[in-house]
């Protein structure tokens, strides 16, 4: 049976926009007074409402493809409000970790949390207000083979209207009782067990995480084991983006300190750059060079990095809007970063544009004009619709 959604004031389809590089708003396809026909969980047509048919489901406002958050750490216990208070007093991320905060504090809070699955479910259910219909979720707050496997099971088993893409980030930082070399070796040894649960492998290849040489060994073994690779790269020190390019990773995420050379290496190796403005806002550090990356021809994706430490805000629209106003990104570039380019960072080619055959995942905003969405800098909330 065909469903007819609408009449919408506008449908912003993102049809025809280039996969990579700078984009201009004049290339945006905007269909006024639009209807969307849906059947079997797929979009059948997006066109003027009066030309549509199907069983009516009334909706209004502005409709876009559901947003894809390609990088999050939503599976955690506790909070780091204490860390944030220290940041406000001028302490750095690394100083706070040495004072007993940081990732290891969240590992303790996560391991002592009684109902992690419920917490994760509640967090995923809140994402619809930001228009998110697909969300990547990393492990990383277990830091032992058994607890990382258990976090990945929780992430996979969670029930939510959001499509969840799990990623193994067992190599988030080195646990206290190990040398980095021994911990990495133990993780590699257990790759077959991880591979049964998850296809994506991440590592924090930076100060506070793992050295580049060790990350290289880990990723090379991960590739052999059949994982798609992604990295936390160039957040504090350079080297991770070049490693992502060398290893043929799917994406390189963060890139706060990346320069032209790093971006060109990512481009040549077809690695998607994912920028995480929420982590800059949470740490009080400058935004990555998003304008430069787009002008160099890269397919910039924008994601939330939501986590209790570096990126607590969780409002992806506010984060993208602020990156946009400081880095001078067009609406076309921002929406592409949250939709089909985000999907590409997760190797998903079936979503991210309102065109025939794509998954029927929608972000719907109660406004008259798509430009209001970033204009209100995150205070205009969305609703989502996802058809299976
Ligand atoms: O993406 N930098 C490493 N990992 C996270 C932060 C995790 C945390 O501080 O709990 C990030 O920023
Ligand atoms: Fe992250």
PDB file of C-alpha atoms in Angstrom, residues 52 54-55 57 69-70 76 83 123 132 167 177 181 191 215 237 250 255 296 299 302 325 328-329 349 373:
ATOM      1  CA  UNK A  52       0.377  12.585  -5.511  1.00  0.00           C
ATOM      2  CA  UNK A  54      -1.997   7.143  -1.721  1.00  0.00           C
ATOM      3  CA  UNK A  55      -3.471   6.731   1.739  1.00  0.00           C
ATOM      4  CA  UNK A  57      -1.063  10.682   6.496  1.00  0.00           C
ATOM      5  CA  UNK A  69      24.881  11.042  13.069  1.00  0.00           C
ATOM      6  CA  UNK A  70      28.016   9.170  12.000  1.00  0.00           C
ATOM      7  CA  UNK A  76      27.939   5.351  28.915  1.00  0.00           C
ATOM      8  CA  UNK A  83      35.425  17.736  34.541  1.00  0.00           C
ATOM      9  CA  UNK A 123      19.186   8.767  24.703  1.00  0.00           C
ATOM     10  CA  UNK A 132      18.333  11.989  13.536  1.00  0.00           C
ATOM     11  CA  UNK A 167      31.454   0.405  16.217  1.00  0.00           C
ATOM     12  CA  UNK A 177      46.727  -2.341  34.497  1.00  0.00           C
ATOM     13  CA  UNK A 181      51.424  -2.775  23.621  1.00  0.00           C
ATOM     14  CA  UNK A 191      39.317  -9.831  16.939  1.00  0.00           C
ATOM     15  CA  UNK A 215      47.591   2.328  15.958  1.00  0.00           C
ATOM     16  CA  UNK A 237      48.201  16.318  17.379  1.00  0.00           C
ATOM     17  CA  UNK A 250      36.440   4.657   5.600  1.00  0.00           C
ATOM     18  CA  UNK A 255      40.577  16.746  12.351  1.00  0.00           C
ATOM     19  CA  UNK A 296      39.847  21.144  -1.478  1.00  0.00           C
ATOM     20  CA  UNK A 299      32.954  15.097   1.156  1.00  0.00           C
ATOM     21  CA  UNK A 302      29.305  16.517  10.348  1.00  0.00           C
ATOM     22  CA  UNK A 325      28.565  30.343  11.031  1.00  0.00           C
ATOM     23  CA  UNK A 328      31.191  29.934   6.498  1.00  0.00           C
ATOM     24  CA  UNK A 329      29.479  26.771   5.295  1.00  0.00           C
ATOM     25  CA  UNK A 349      24.210   4.254   0.196  1.00  0.00           C
ATOM     26  CA  UNK A 373      16.628  25.374  10.661  1.00  0.00           C
TER      27      UNK A 373
END
